[in-house]
Amino acid sequence: MGSLDGKVAWVSGGSGGIGSATLRRFVTEGAAVVCSDIDDEGGEKLVAELRSAGGRAIYSHCDVSSLDQVKASVDLAVSEFGRLDVLFNNAATSTGGYVADLDAEGWDHSLRVMLTAALYGMKAAIPYMIEQGGGSIVSTSSIYGLVSNAGNAPYSTAKAGLINLTRTAALDYGRKGIRANCICPGAVETPMLDAVVGMGLKSREAIADMHALGRTILPEEVASLVLFLASDESSAITGQAIPVDGGLLAGCDLTGVPPLS
Ligand SMILES: NC(=O)c1ccc[n+]([C@@H]2O[C@H](COP(=O)([O-])OP(=O)(O)OC[C@H]3O[C@@H](n4cnc5c(N)ncnc54)[C@H](O)[C@@H]3O)[C@@H](O)[C@H]2O)c1
């Protein structure tokens, strides 16, 4: 028995690090899944892997900045698998720069992909979930939804907005059996972290050292939290923003006292 037996899940950013780890876990736990992304090659490859392991999975090209594409992709989950139980809003892209230097176009696109897209996902999924009597919405925020850093306004603004969109959806639809939660990862070993390290400003080791655990996080560790929130195991948890951050936000060191190692 898997914790998602008989359930159907739609995942955006499914070709990426956290998305693909989550899809693998969902399928192992019995879900039928739609992997959506704009990286068609990565998504098709993952779906072939999931199917060859006996999973029920399809790939759907979907640019989450388009309401029409999100709606068509979510509809595909229902037409292919008959229902929709889990919506995982997870795709992201962002521009950076100091606030006064940001251009409106990059700002709009970042907020569209990381914030408005979650609204699109909810608009597409919630009517099905209401009809079925419930569902679980999980959205990938970040520790940067809870705090910010220099040069990162589009990302941290979108991720913070996502947390209150999620809380509001939880309040709007809780009595319809729909739960909505955010996950807030620290530094996760995915192409996105490679890009951060590639900027050459902070080493992977320095980033790892900021976490209480003294290491970065694996996509599979994030997938465990998404699975918990997607499944009935978390049936009383809604409207939350839950860090999976290896203790990154647990403290702020002003003293220099070293942790035990
Ligand atoms: N890696 C980290 O350290 C970290 C930390 C905190 C939060 N996150 C969040 O985790 C989520 C997953 O990121 P990841 O680390 O797996 O990175 P990733 O780069 O591996 O995955 C992101 C995916 O989003 C897809 N994508 C980008 N723009 C899209 C669009 N317009 N429409 C559809 N898909 C699009 C990309 O093709 C990619 O597959 C993101 O929301 C990210 O902000 C990541």
CSV table of C-alpha atoms and ligand atoms in Angstrom, one decimal, residues 13-19 37-39 62-65 90-93 109 113-114 140-143 155 159 185-188 190-193, ligand 1:
chain,number,residue,atom,x,y,z
A,13,GLY,CA,8.7,22.2,-12.9
A,14,GLY,CA,8.6,18.4,-13.1
A,15,SER,CA,11.8,18.1,-15.2
A,16,GLY,CA,13.9,19.9,-12.5
A,17,GLY,CA,15.6,18.7,-9.4
A,18,ILE,CA,12.9,18.9,-6.8
A,19,GLY,CA,10.1,18.2,-9.3
A,37,ASP,CA,7.5,21.7,-17.6
A,38,ILE,CA,9.0,23.7,-20.5
A,39,ASP,CA,12.0,21.4,-20.5
A,62,CYS,CA,3.3,23.7,-20.0
A,63,ASP,CA,4.6,27.2,-19.6
A,64,VAL,CA,3.2,28.2,-16.2
A,65,SER,CA,3.2,31.9,-17.1
A,90,ASN,CA,6.9,24.1,-8.2
A,91,ALA,CA,8.3,25.8,-11.3
A,92,ALA,CA,10.6,28.8,-11.0
A,93,THR,CA,12.8,31.2,-12.8
A,109,HIS,CA,8.0,37.5,-15.7
A,113,VAL,CA,6.2,32.2,-13.1
A,114,MET,CA,6.6,31.9,-9.3
A,140,THR,CA,7.3,25.5,-3.4
A,141,SER,CA,8.2,28.7,-1.7
A,142,SER,CA,11.7,29.1,-0.2
A,143,ILE,CA,13.5,30.3,2.9
A,155,TYR,CA,12.4,35.9,-6.2
A,159,LYS,CA,8.0,33.4,-2.7
A,185,PRO,CA,13.5,24.7,1.2
A,186,GLY,CA,17.0,25.9,2.1
A,187,ALA,CA,19.9,25.1,-0.4
A,188,VAL,CA,18.9,22.0,-2.3
A,190,THR,CA,19.6,20.9,-8.0
A,191,PRO,CA,20.6,22.9,-11.1
A,192,MET,CA,19.3,26.0,-9.4
A,193,LEU,CA,21.9,25.7,-6.7
B,1,LIG,N1,17.4,24.5,-5.3
B,1,LIG,C1,17.3,25.2,-4.2
B,1,LIG,O1,18.2,25.5,-3.5
B,1,LIG,C2,15.9,25.8,-3.9
B,1,LIG,C3,15.7,26.4,-2.6
B,1,LIG,C4,14.5,26.9,-2.3
B,1,LIG,C5,13.5,26.8,-3.2
B,1,LIG,N2,13.6,26.3,-4.4
B,1,LIG,C6,12.5,26.2,-5.3
B,1,LIG,O2,12.3,24.8,-5.7
B,1,LIG,C7,11.6,24.8,-6.9
B,1,LIG,C8,12.2,23.8,-7.8
B,1,LIG,O3,13.5,24.3,-8.2
B,1,LIG,P1,14.7,23.3,-8.4
B,1,LIG,O4,15.7,23.6,-7.3
B,1,LIG,O5,14.3,21.9,-8.6
B,1,LIG,O6,15.3,23.9,-9.7
B,1,LIG,P2,15.4,23.4,-11.2
B,1,LIG,O7,16.0,24.5,-12.0
B,1,LIG,O8,16.0,22.0,-11.2
B,1,LIG,O9,13.8,23.2,-11.6
B,1,LIG,C9,13.0,24.3,-12.0
B,1,LIG,C10,12.2,23.8,-13.1
B,1,LIG,O10,11.2,24.8,-13.4
B,1,LIG,C11,11.1,24.8,-14.8
B,1,LIG,N3,10.5,26.1,-15.3
B,1,LIG,C12,11.2,27.3,-15.4
B,1,LIG,N4,10.4,28.2,-15.9
B,1,LIG,C13,9.2,27.6,-16.2
B,1,LIG,C14,8.0,28.0,-16.8
B,1,LIG,N5,7.8,29.2,-17.3
B,1,LIG,N6,7.0,27.1,-17.0
B,1,LIG,C15,7.2,25.8,-16.6
B,1,LIG,N7,8.3,25.3,-16.0
B,1,LIG,C16,9.3,26.2,-15.9
B,1,LIG,C17,12.5,24.5,-15.4
B,1,LIG,O11,12.5,24.1,-16.7
B,1,LIG,C18,13.0,23.5,-14.4
B,1,LIG,O12,12.7,22.2,-14.8
B,1,LIG,C19,11.5,26.2,-7.4
B,1,LIG,O13,10.3,26.8,-7.1
B,1,LIG,C20,12.6,26.9,-6.6
B,1,LIG,O14,12.4,28.3,-6.5
B,1,LIG,C21,14.8,25.7,-4.8
